[in-house]
Amino acid sequence: MKPIHLAALAVAIASCALAAALVVRADGMEAGSASPIYGVTIPNGYRSWELIAPAHEAPPLDELRVVLGNPVAVQAYRNGTLPFPDGAELAKLAWKHVPSPEFEPASIPGAATTVQFMVKDSRKYAATGGWGFGRFINGKPADEAQHRTCFACHQARVKDHDRVFTRWAP
Amino acid sequence: MKPIHLAALAVAIASCALAAALVVRADGMEAGSASPIYGVTIPNGYRSWELIAPAHEAPPLDELRVVLGNPVAVQAYRNGTLPFPDGAELAKLAWKHVPSPEFEPASIPGAATTVQFMVKDSRKYAATGGWGFGRFINGKPADEAQHRTCFACHQARVKDHDRVFTRWAP
Protein backbone atom coordinates (compact mmCIF):
# COMPACT_ATOMS: atom_id res chain seq x y z
CA MET A 1 0.00 0.00 0.00
CA LYS A 2 1.41 3.37 -0.93
CA PRO A 3 1.86 6.07 1.68
CA ILE A 4 -0.89 8.14 0.08
CA HIS A 5 -3.33 5.26 0.53
CA LEU A 6 -2.32 4.81 4.16
CA ALA A 7 -2.94 8.49 4.73
CA ALA A 8 -6.35 8.26 3.09
CA LEU A 9 -7.17 5.21 5.20
CA ALA A 10 -6.16 7.06 8.35
CA VAL A 11 -8.38 9.98 7.38
CA ALA A 12 -11.26 7.60 6.67
CA ILE A 13 -10.88 5.88 10.04
CA ALA A 14 -10.68 9.21 11.82
CA SER A 15 -13.81 10.38 9.99
CA CYS A 16 -15.73 7.28 11.00
CA ALA A 17 -14.72 7.69 14.62
CA LEU A 18 -15.80 11.33 14.52
CA ALA A 19 -19.11 10.40 12.89
CA ALA A 20 -19.76 7.78 15.55
CA ALA A 21 -18.97 10.28 18.28
CA LEU A 22 -21.35 12.79 16.72
CA VAL A 23 -24.14 10.24 16.53
CA VAL A 24 -23.81 9.52 20.22
CA ARG A 25 -23.83 13.23 21.05
CA ALA A 26 -26.78 14.01 18.77
CA ASP A 27 -28.85 11.27 20.41
CA GLY A 28 -27.81 12.26 23.89
CA MET A 29 -27.88 8.54 24.50
CA GLU A 30 -25.89 6.25 26.71
CA ALA A 31 -26.61 2.64 27.48
CA GLY A 32 -29.47 2.54 29.97
CA SER A 33 -30.57 6.14 29.41
CA ALA A 34 -33.93 5.23 27.82
CA SER A 35 -37.11 4.60 29.81
CA PRO A 36 -38.30 0.99 30.21
CA ILE A 37 -41.24 -0.09 28.02
CA TYR A 38 -41.20 3.11 25.93
CA GLY A 39 -37.56 3.81 25.16
CA VAL A 40 -38.03 7.55 25.78
CA THR A 41 -34.82 9.50 26.38
CA ILE A 42 -34.31 12.98 27.83
CA PRO A 43 -34.80 15.43 24.93
CA ASN A 44 -32.00 17.89 24.29
CA GLY A 45 -32.80 21.43 25.33
CA TYR A 46 -36.08 20.68 27.10
CA ARG A 47 -35.27 23.16 29.92
CA SER A 48 -35.67 25.96 27.36
CA TRP A 49 -39.12 24.83 26.18
CA GLU A 50 -42.09 27.12 26.61
CA LEU A 51 -44.28 27.18 29.72
CA ILE A 52 -47.57 25.29 29.60
CA ALA A 53 -48.49 25.57 33.30
CA PRO A 54 -47.24 25.18 36.88
CA ALA A 55 -48.76 22.90 39.52
CA HIS A 56 -48.45 22.13 43.20
CA GLU A 57 -48.52 18.56 44.45
CA ALA A 58 -49.66 18.17 48.06
CA PRO A 59 -47.78 16.12 50.66
CA PRO A 60 -46.49 13.45 50.90
CA LEU A 61 -44.85 14.29 47.55
CA ASP A 62 -44.98 18.02 48.40
CA GLU A 63 -43.65 19.32 45.12
CA LEU A 64 -43.72 22.33 42.86
CA ARG A 65 -44.03 21.36 39.23
CA VAL A 66 -43.91 22.98 35.83
CA VAL A 67 -44.95 21.48 32.53
CA LEU A 68 -43.07 22.77 29.47
CA GLY A 69 -43.78 21.91 25.83
CA ASN A 70 -41.73 21.69 22.68
CA PRO A 71 -42.82 23.91 19.75
CA VAL A 72 -45.17 21.24 18.31
CA ALA A 73 -46.92 20.85 21.66
CA VAL A 74 -47.14 24.60 22.27
CA GLN A 75 -48.67 25.17 18.85
CA ALA A 76 -51.27 22.48 19.56
CA TYR A 77 -52.15 24.08 22.89
CA ARG A 78 -52.43 27.56 21.39
CA ASN A 79 -54.66 26.27 18.59
CA GLY A 80 -56.68 23.93 20.80
CA THR A 81 -55.63 20.97 18.64
CA LEU A 82 -56.65 17.56 20.01
CA PRO A 83 -55.35 14.93 19.76
CA PHE A 84 -51.81 16.30 19.96
CA PRO A 85 -49.93 15.76 16.69
CA ASP A 86 -46.97 13.44 16.29
CA GLY A 87 -43.81 15.18 17.44
CA ALA A 88 -45.46 16.85 20.42
CA GLU A 89 -43.37 16.48 23.56
CA LEU A 90 -44.13 17.54 27.11
CA ALA A 91 -41.71 17.83 30.01
CA LYS A 92 -42.77 17.90 33.65
CA LEU A 93 -40.10 19.25 36.00
CA ALA A 94 -40.55 18.73 39.73
CA TRP A 95 -38.83 20.08 42.83
CA LYS A 96 -39.40 19.83 46.55
CA HIS A 97 -41.75 22.58 47.80
CA VAL A 98 -39.68 24.51 50.34
CA PRO A 99 -40.29 27.79 52.17
CA SER A 100 -38.59 30.88 50.80
CA PRO A 101 -35.97 32.12 53.27
CA GLU A 102 -36.61 35.66 52.04
CA PHE A 103 -40.38 36.01 51.81
CA GLU A 104 -42.46 34.09 54.34
CA PRO A 105 -45.69 33.59 52.37
CA ALA A 106 -43.86 32.03 49.42
CA SER A 107 -42.65 28.51 48.72
CA ILE A 108 -40.05 27.93 46.06
CA PRO A 109 -38.23 25.05 44.34
CA GLY A 110 -35.92 22.98 46.50
CA ALA A 111 -34.01 19.98 45.21
CA ALA A 112 -35.09 18.60 41.83
CA THR A 113 -36.91 15.28 42.21
CA THR A 114 -38.07 13.90 38.85
CA VAL A 115 -38.21 15.02 35.26
CA GLN A 116 -40.89 13.30 33.20
CA PHE A 117 -41.68 13.30 29.50
CA MET A 118 -44.56 12.42 27.22
CA VAL A 119 -43.68 11.94 23.56
CA LYS A 120 -46.36 11.66 20.86
CA ASP A 121 -45.79 9.07 18.14
CA SER A 122 -49.08 7.57 17.08
CA ARG A 123 -47.51 4.57 15.33
CA LYS A 124 -44.70 3.73 17.73
CA TYR A 125 -46.95 4.08 20.77
CA ALA A 126 -50.25 2.95 19.24
CA ALA A 127 -50.98 0.70 22.23
CA THR A 128 -50.82 3.63 24.69
CA GLY A 129 -52.87 6.29 22.95
CA GLY A 130 -49.89 7.42 20.89
CA TRP A 131 -47.88 8.47 23.93
CA GLY A 132 -44.55 7.24 25.16
CA PHE A 133 -43.60 8.00 28.76
CA GLY A 134 -40.30 8.52 30.53
CA ARG A 135 -39.60 9.29 34.17
CA PHE A 136 -36.06 10.24 35.17
CA ILE A 137 -34.39 10.70 38.53
CA ASN A 138 -30.97 12.34 38.51
CA GLY A 139 -30.86 11.78 34.76
CA LYS A 140 -31.51 8.02 35.04
CA PRO A 141 -34.78 6.35 34.05
CA ALA A 142 -37.00 5.03 36.83
CA ASP A 143 -37.72 1.31 36.86
CA GLU A 144 -40.24 -0.62 34.79
CA ALA A 145 -42.75 -0.90 37.64
CA GLN A 146 -43.02 2.89 37.83
CA HIS A 147 -43.43 3.14 34.07
CA ARG A 148 -46.29 0.62 34.15
CA THR A 149 -48.37 3.14 36.12
CA CYS A 150 -48.16 6.04 33.63
CA PHE A 151 -50.58 5.11 30.90
CA ALA A 152 -53.21 3.47 33.10
CA CYS A 153 -53.65 6.64 35.16
CA HIS A 154 -53.59 9.05 32.20
CA GLN A 155 -56.04 6.83 30.31
CA ALA A 156 -58.42 6.51 33.24
CA ARG A 157 -58.49 10.19 34.18
CA VAL A 158 -57.87 12.36 31.11
CA LYS A 159 -58.62 10.23 28.05
CA ASP A 160 -60.85 13.02 26.72
CA HIS A 161 -57.91 15.46 26.76
CA ASP A 162 -55.73 13.05 24.78
CA ARG A 163 -54.39 11.59 28.04
CA VAL A 164 -52.76 14.91 29.04
CA PHE A 165 -53.61 16.38 32.45
CA THR A 166 -52.07 19.81 31.99
CA ARG A 167 -54.05 22.67 30.47
CA TRP A 168 -52.54 25.90 29.16
CA ALA A 169 -52.21 28.45 31.96
CA PRO A 170 -54.10 31.55 30.78
CA MET B 1 -48.75 74.62 -5.69
CA LYS B 2 -48.58 72.29 -8.64
CA PRO B 3 -50.57 69.02 -8.63
CA ILE B 4 -47.34 67.02 -8.42
CA HIS B 5 -46.45 68.82 -5.22
CA LEU B 6 -49.89 68.20 -3.74
CA ALA B 7 -49.55 64.52 -4.52
CA ALA B 8 -46.11 64.42 -2.89
CA LEU B 9 -47.52 66.19 0.15
CA ALA B 10 -50.36 63.67 0.40
CA VAL B 11 -47.86 60.80 0.23
CA ALA B 12 -45.73 62.46 2.89
CA ILE B 13 -48.70 62.92 5.20
CA ALA B 14 -49.81 59.33 4.66
CA SER B 15 -46.29 58.10 5.37
CA CYS B 16 -46.14 60.05 8.60
CA ALA B 17 -49.48 58.65 9.72
CA LEU B 18 -48.31 55.13 8.90
CA ALA B 19 -45.04 55.69 10.72
CA ALA B 20 -46.90 56.96 13.77
CA ALA B 21 -49.18 53.93 13.68
CA LEU B 22 -46.18 51.61 13.45
CA VAL B 23 -44.51 53.30 16.39
CA VAL B 24 -47.60 52.75 18.47
CA ARG B 25 -47.75 49.08 17.47
CA ALA B 26 -44.03 48.50 18.07
CA ASP B 27 -44.32 49.93 21.56
CA GLY B 28 -47.47 47.99 22.33
CA MET B 29 -48.52 51.23 24.04
CA GLU B 30 -51.85 52.85 24.57
CA ALA B 31 -52.59 55.80 26.79
CA GLY B 32 -52.58 54.52 30.36
CA SER B 33 -50.88 51.19 29.56
CA ALA B 34 -47.61 52.06 31.34
CA SER B 35 -47.02 51.50 35.04
CA PRO B 36 -47.06 54.54 37.35
CA ILE B 37 -43.66 55.84 38.53
CA TYR B 38 -41.67 53.57 36.17
CA GLY B 39 -43.48 53.71 32.82
CA VAL B 40 -43.04 49.97 32.31
CA THR B 41 -45.33 48.43 29.69
CA ILE B 42 -46.21 44.78 29.04
CA PRO B 43 -43.40 43.39 26.83
CA ASN B 44 -44.43 41.74 23.59
CA GLY B 45 -44.14 37.97 23.62
CA TYR B 46 -43.33 37.59 27.33
CA ARG B 47 -45.54 34.46 27.60
CA SER B 48 -42.98 32.65 25.42
CA TRP B 49 -39.99 33.56 27.59
CA GLU B 50 -37.97 30.84 29.26
CA LEU B 51 -38.74 29.43 32.69
CA ILE B 52 -36.73 30.73 35.64
CA ALA B 53 -38.77 29.09 38.45
CA PRO B 54 -42.27 28.47 39.81
CA ALA B 55 -43.50 29.47 43.27
CA HIS B 56 -46.50 29.02 45.52
CA GLU B 57 -47.92 31.91 47.50
CA ALA B 58 -49.80 30.89 50.63
CA PRO B 59 -53.27 32.22 51.52
CA PRO B 60 -54.71 34.82 51.61
CA LEU B 61 -53.26 35.40 48.13
CA ASP B 62 -53.22 31.63 47.50
CA GLU B 63 -51.54 31.71 44.12
CA LEU B 64 -49.39 29.65 41.81
CA ARG B 65 -46.71 31.73 40.17
CA VAL B 66 -44.07 31.35 37.50
CA VAL B 67 -41.19 33.68 36.75
CA LEU B 68 -40.04 33.79 33.13
CA GLY B 69 -37.06 35.70 31.74
CA ASN B 70 -36.17 37.27 28.42
CA PRO B 71 -32.98 36.02 26.73
CA VAL B 72 -30.76 38.61 28.44
CA ALA B 73 -32.07 37.61 31.86
CA VAL B 74 -31.81 33.87 31.15
CA GLN B 75 -28.21 34.26 30.02
CA ALA B 76 -27.39 36.13 33.22
CA TYR B 77 -28.98 33.39 35.34
CA ARG B 78 -27.17 30.62 33.47
CA ASN B 79 -23.84 32.41 33.84
CA GLY B 80 -24.46 33.54 37.40
CA THR B 81 -24.03 37.18 36.34
CA LEU B 82 -24.84 39.75 39.02
CA PRO B 83 -25.94 42.47 38.82
CA PHE B 84 -28.25 41.67 35.91
CA PRO B 85 -27.20 43.55 32.76
CA ASP B 86 -29.26 46.28 31.14
CA GLY B 87 -31.94 44.76 28.96
CA ALA B 88 -32.75 41.95 31.39
CA GLU B 89 -36.49 41.58 31.87
CA LEU B 90 -38.39 39.29 34.22
CA ALA B 91 -42.08 38.41 34.13
CA LYS B 92 -44.02 36.98 37.05
CA LEU B 93 -47.30 35.35 36.07
CA ALA B 94 -49.79 34.52 38.82
CA TRP B 95 -52.98 32.51 39.00
CA LYS B 96 -55.35 31.42 41.73
CA HIS B 97 -54.28 28.09 43.27
CA VAL B 98 -57.21 25.74 42.65
CA PRO B 99 -57.64 21.98 43.11
CA SER B 100 -57.31 19.84 40.03
CA PRO B 101 -60.69 18.26 39.20
CA GLU B 102 -58.83 15.26 37.75
CA PHE B 103 -56.09 14.46 40.23
CA GLU B 104 -56.81 15.08 43.88
CA PRO B 105 -53.29 15.71 45.22
CA ALA B 106 -52.62 18.42 42.63
CA SER B 107 -53.45 22.10 42.51
CA ILE B 108 -53.36 23.93 39.21
CA PRO B 109 -53.75 27.46 37.81
CA GLY B 110 -57.20 29.00 38.11
CA ALA B 111 -57.97 32.53 36.97
CA ALA B 112 -55.01 34.76 36.17
CA THR B 113 -54.57 37.45 38.82
CA THR B 114 -51.57 39.67 38.11
CA VAL B 115 -48.67 39.83 35.66
CA GLN B 116 -45.64 41.69 36.94
CA PHE B 117 -42.43 42.81 35.30
CA MET B 118 -38.97 43.94 36.30
CA VAL B 119 -36.96 45.76 33.62
CA LYS B 120 -33.26 46.52 34.03
CA ASP B 121 -32.06 49.92 32.83
CA SER B 122 -29.30 51.17 35.09
CA ARG B 123 -29.53 54.77 33.89
CA LYS B 124 -33.29 55.19 33.58
CA TYR B 125 -33.93 53.51 36.94
CA ALA B 126 -30.77 54.56 38.77
CA ALA B 127 -32.79 55.58 41.85
CA THR B 128 -34.25 52.06 42.26
CA GLY B 129 -31.22 49.84 41.80
CA GLY B 130 -31.55 49.92 38.02
CA TRP B 131 -34.95 48.23 38.04
CA GLY B 132 -38.27 49.47 36.76
CA PHE B 133 -41.39 47.70 38.00
CA GLY B 134 -44.82 47.13 36.49
CA ARG B 135 -47.83 45.30 37.92
CA PHE B 136 -50.77 44.63 35.64
CA ILE B 137 -54.27 43.33 36.29
CA ASN B 138 -56.29 42.33 33.24
CA GLY B 139 -53.72 44.11 31.10
CA LYS B 140 -54.05 47.41 32.99
CA PRO B 141 -51.41 48.81 35.32
CA ALA B 142 -52.13 48.78 39.05
CA ASP B 143 -52.23 52.13 40.82
CA GLU B 144 -49.32 54.23 42.05
CA ALA B 145 -49.74 53.17 45.68
CA GLN B 146 -49.13 49.53 44.72
CA HIS B 147 -46.08 50.50 42.68
CA ARG B 148 -44.61 52.38 45.63
CA THR B 149 -44.27 49.06 47.49
CA CYS B 150 -42.17 47.22 44.88
CA PHE B 151 -38.69 48.62 45.30
CA ALA B 152 -38.78 49.03 49.09
CA CYS B 153 -39.49 45.32 49.59
CA HIS B 154 -37.03 44.07 46.96
CA GLN B 155 -34.35 46.40 48.34
CA ALA B 156 -34.94 45.36 51.94
CA ARG B 157 -35.02 41.60 51.32
CA VAL B 158 -32.86 40.71 48.32
CA LYS B 159 -30.47 43.59 47.74
CA ASP B 160 -27.59 41.10 47.62
CA HIS B 161 -29.20 39.26 44.71
CA ASP B 162 -29.58 42.51 42.74
CA ARG B 163 -33.10 42.96 44.20
CA VAL B 164 -34.40 39.80 42.52
CA PHE B 165 -36.11 37.17 44.69
CA THR B 166 -36.28 34.36 42.17
CA ARG B 167 -33.43 31.89 41.73
CA TRP B 168 -33.00 29.55 38.78
CA ALA B 169 -34.87 26.29 39.37
CA PRO B 170 -32.27 23.52 38.99
XYZ file of C-alpha atoms in Angstrom:
340
model
C 0.000 0.000 0.000
C 1.405 3.374 -0.932
C 1.861 6.073 1.680
C -0.887 8.138 0.077
C -3.326 5.255 0.532
C -2.322 4.810 4.160
C -2.939 8.494 4.733
C -6.347 8.260 3.085
C -7.174 5.210 5.203
C -6.158 7.064 8.352
C -8.385 9.977 7.383
C -11.259 7.595 6.669
C -10.877 5.880 10.036
C -10.684 9.208 11.820
C -13.814 10.382 9.992
C -15.726 7.275 11.000
C -14.720 7.693 14.620
C -15.801 11.328 14.520
C -19.107 10.400 12.891
C -19.758 7.776 15.552
C -18.974 10.280 18.281
C -21.346 12.790 16.720
C -24.143 10.238 16.530
C -23.806 9.516 20.217
C -23.828 13.225 21.045
C -26.780 14.006 18.772
C -28.849 11.270 20.408
C -27.814 12.265 23.892
C -27.877 8.539 24.503
C -25.888 6.255 26.709
C -26.611 2.637 27.480
C -29.471 2.544 29.968
C -30.571 6.140 29.413
C -33.928 5.231 27.821
C -37.113 4.599 29.806
C -38.302 0.993 30.215
C -41.238 -0.092 28.025
C -41.199 3.106 25.925
C -37.560 3.808 25.161
C -38.026 7.547 25.782
C -34.818 9.498 26.377
C -34.310 12.977 27.832
C -34.803 15.433 24.932
C -31.999 17.885 24.291
C -32.795 21.430 25.332
C -36.081 20.683 27.103
C -35.266 23.164 29.917
C -35.668 25.959 27.355
C -39.116 24.834 26.184
C -42.091 27.122 26.614
C -44.282 27.180 29.718
C -47.573 25.289 29.598
C -48.493 25.570 33.301
C -47.242 25.183 36.878
C -48.764 22.903 39.515
C -48.455 22.127 43.196
C -48.519 18.560 44.448
C -49.659 18.166 48.058
C -47.779 16.123 50.656
C -46.489 13.449 50.903
C -44.850 14.293 47.550
C -44.981 18.016 48.404
C -43.648 19.325 45.120
C -43.715 22.334 42.864
C -44.029 21.361 39.234
C -43.908 22.983 35.831
C -44.946 21.482 32.525
C -43.070 22.769 29.470
C -43.781 21.910 25.831
C -41.729 21.687 22.681
C -42.822 23.910 19.746
C -45.173 21.239 18.309
C -46.920 20.846 21.657
C -47.145 24.598 22.273
C -48.669 25.173 18.848
C -51.273 22.485 19.563
C -52.148 24.084 22.893
C -52.426 27.558 21.392
C -54.665 26.272 18.586
C -56.681 23.932 20.799
C -55.634 20.974 18.639
C -56.645 17.555 20.014
C -55.347 14.927 19.764
C -51.808 16.300 19.959
C -49.931 15.760 16.686
C -46.970 13.437 16.290
C -43.813 15.176 17.441
C -45.462 16.853 20.419
C -43.371 16.479 23.559
C -44.131 17.543 27.108
C -41.714 17.827 30.012
C -42.766 17.896 33.652
C -40.098 19.251 36.001
C -40.548 18.729 39.728
C -38.834 20.081 42.834
C -39.396 19.830 46.547
C -41.751 22.576 47.801
C -39.680 24.512 50.338
C -40.289 27.789 52.172
C -38.589 30.882 50.796
C -35.968 32.124 53.274
C -36.610 35.660 52.045
C -40.385 36.009 51.809
C -42.456 34.092 54.342
C -45.689 33.590 52.374
C -43.855 32.033 49.417
C -42.652 28.509 48.718
C -40.048 27.932 46.062
C -38.226 25.052 44.338
C -35.919 22.983 46.505
C -34.015 19.975 45.210
C -35.086 18.600 41.827
C -36.914 15.279 42.211
C -38.068 13.899 38.855
C -38.207 15.019 35.255
C -40.886 13.296 33.200
C -41.683 13.299 29.503
C -44.558 12.423 27.223
C -43.677 11.943 23.560
C -46.360 11.656 20.865
C -45.786 9.072 18.135
C -49.076 7.573 17.077
C -47.509 4.575 15.332
C -44.704 3.728 17.726
C -46.946 4.082 20.772
C -50.247 2.950 19.244
C -50.982 0.696 22.227
C -50.822 3.629 24.686
C -52.866 6.290 22.949
C -49.893 7.418 20.890
C -47.878 8.468 23.930
C -44.546 7.244 25.164
C -43.595 8.002 28.765
C -40.296 8.525 30.526
C -39.596 9.287 34.173
C -36.059 10.242 35.174
C -34.387 10.702 38.532
C -30.967 12.342 38.505
C -30.861 11.782 34.757
C -31.514 8.024 35.038
C -34.775 6.345 34.051
C -37.002 5.026 36.826
C -37.721 1.307 36.859
C -40.243 -0.618 34.792
C -42.754 -0.901 37.637
C -43.016 2.889 37.829
C -43.430 3.139 34.067
C -46.292 0.617 34.149
C -48.366 3.136 36.119
C -48.160 6.044 33.630
C -50.581 5.114 30.899
C -53.211 3.466 33.103
C -53.650 6.642 35.159
C -53.586 9.046 32.204
C -56.041 6.831 30.309
C -58.418 6.512 33.244
C -58.487 10.194 34.178
C -57.873 12.356 31.108
C -58.625 10.232 28.053
C -60.851 13.024 26.719
C -57.909 15.456 26.761
C -55.732 13.048 24.781
C -54.385 11.591 28.039
C -52.759 14.908 29.036
C -53.606 16.379 32.445
C -52.071 19.811 31.991
C -54.045 22.672 30.471
C -52.541 25.900 29.163
C -52.206 28.454 31.964
C -54.100 31.552 30.780
C -48.750 74.618 -5.690
C -48.575 72.287 -8.637
C -50.569 69.023 -8.631
C -47.335 67.019 -8.424
C -46.448 68.823 -5.220
C -49.890 68.204 -3.743
C -49.554 64.516 -4.524
C -46.111 64.416 -2.890
C -47.516 66.187 0.152
C -50.358 63.674 0.405
C -47.865 60.804 0.229
C -45.728 62.462 2.891
C -48.702 62.917 5.201
C -49.814 59.332 4.657
C -46.286 58.104 5.370
C -46.143 60.047 8.604
C -49.484 58.653 9.719
C -48.307 55.131 8.900
C -45.040 55.691 10.723
C -46.900 56.956 13.774
C -49.178 53.929 13.681
C -46.183 51.607 13.446
C -44.506 53.303 16.388
C -47.604 52.752 18.471
C -47.749 49.078 17.469
C -44.035 48.501 18.071
C -44.321 49.934 21.563
C -47.466 47.988 22.329
C -48.517 51.232 24.038
C -51.855 52.852 24.567
C -52.592 55.801 26.790
C -52.583 54.525 30.362
C -50.882 51.195 29.561
C -47.615 52.061 31.337
C -47.018 51.495 35.038
C -47.056 54.541 37.352
C -43.664 55.843 38.528
C -41.672 53.572 36.171
C -43.475 53.712 32.825
C -43.039 49.966 32.312
C -45.330 48.426 29.689
C -46.207 44.784 29.037
C -43.401 43.389 26.829
C -44.431 41.737 23.590
C -44.142 37.972 23.621
C -43.332 37.589 27.327
C -45.542 34.464 27.598
C -42.977 32.650 25.415
C -39.987 33.561 27.594
C -37.968 30.837 29.259
C -38.743 29.431 32.687
C -36.733 30.732 35.644
C -38.766 29.095 38.449
C -42.265 28.466 39.809
C -43.500 29.474 43.265
C -46.503 29.022 45.515
C -47.916 31.910 47.504
C -49.801 30.894 50.629
C -53.274 32.225 51.522
C -54.714 34.816 51.615
C -53.260 35.400 48.131
C -53.224 31.633 47.497
C -51.544 31.706 44.119
C -49.388 29.653 41.807
C -46.708 31.725 40.169
C -44.074 31.354 37.500
C -41.190 33.683 36.754
C -40.040 33.793 33.133
C -37.059 35.698 31.740
C -36.170 37.272 28.425
C -32.977 36.015 26.727
C -30.762 38.608 28.445
C -32.071 37.608 31.863
C -31.807 33.867 31.145
C -28.209 34.257 30.016
C -27.390 36.130 33.218
C -28.981 33.394 35.340
C -27.174 30.617 33.471
C -23.842 32.408 33.841
C -24.456 33.540 37.402
C -24.030 37.179 36.343
C -24.842 39.748 39.025
C -25.939 42.468 38.821
C -28.249 41.668 35.910
C -27.202 43.553 32.764
C -29.258 46.284 31.141
C -31.941 44.763 28.960
C -32.747 41.955 31.387
C -36.487 41.580 31.869
C -38.393 39.289 34.220
C -42.082 38.413 34.128
C -44.023 36.981 37.049
C -47.302 35.346 36.067
C -49.786 34.524 38.824
C -52.983 32.509 39.002
C -55.353 31.419 41.726
C -54.281 28.090 43.270
C -57.209 25.741 42.654
C -57.636 21.982 43.113
C -57.308 19.840 40.028
C -60.686 18.257 39.200
C -58.830 15.262 37.750
C -56.086 14.458 40.232
C -56.814 15.083 43.882
C -53.287 15.707 45.222
C -52.622 18.422 42.631
C -53.450 22.104 42.508
C -53.356 23.933 39.208
C -53.754 27.461 37.809
C -57.196 29.001 38.114
C -57.965 32.533 36.965
C -55.007 34.763 36.167
C -54.566 37.450 38.818
C -51.573 39.673 38.109
C -48.674 39.830 35.660
C -45.639 41.692 36.938
C -42.430 42.809 35.296
C -38.970 43.937 36.304
C -36.961 45.756 33.621
C -33.257 46.524 34.034
C -32.058 49.917 32.831
C -29.300 51.169 35.086
C -29.529 54.773 33.893
C -33.289 55.188 33.578
C -33.934 53.512 36.937
C -30.774 54.564 38.766
C -32.794 55.577 41.848
C -34.246 52.061 42.261
C -31.220 49.839 41.796
C -31.545 49.918 38.021
C -34.945 48.228 38.044
C -38.275 49.474 36.764
C -41.392 47.704 37.999
C -44.817 47.132 36.490
C -47.829 45.304 37.922
C -50.769 44.625 35.639
C -54.273 43.328 36.292
C -56.290 42.331 33.237
C -53.723 44.110 31.097
C -54.047 47.413 32.993
C -51.407 48.814 35.321
C -52.127 48.780 39.047
C -52.229 52.133 40.816
C -49.322 54.233 42.054
C -49.742 53.170 45.684
C -49.132 49.527 44.720
C -46.085 50.496 42.684
C -44.609 52.375 45.633
C -44.275 49.062 47.490
C -42.172 47.221 44.878
C -38.692 48.622 45.303
C -38.780 49.026 49.088
C -39.495 45.323 49.591
C -37.029 44.075 46.957
C -34.354 46.396 48.336
C -34.937 45.357 51.935
C -35.017 41.604 51.322
C -32.858 40.712 48.324
C -30.469 43.593 47.743
C -27.593 41.102 47.621
C -29.203 39.262 44.705
C -29.585 42.510 42.739
C -33.102 42.958 44.200
C -34.403 39.804 42.521
C -36.107 37.174 44.691
C -36.282 34.359 42.167
C -33.426 31.893 41.731
C -32.998 29.555 38.779
C -34.872 26.294 39.372
C -32.272 23.519 38.990
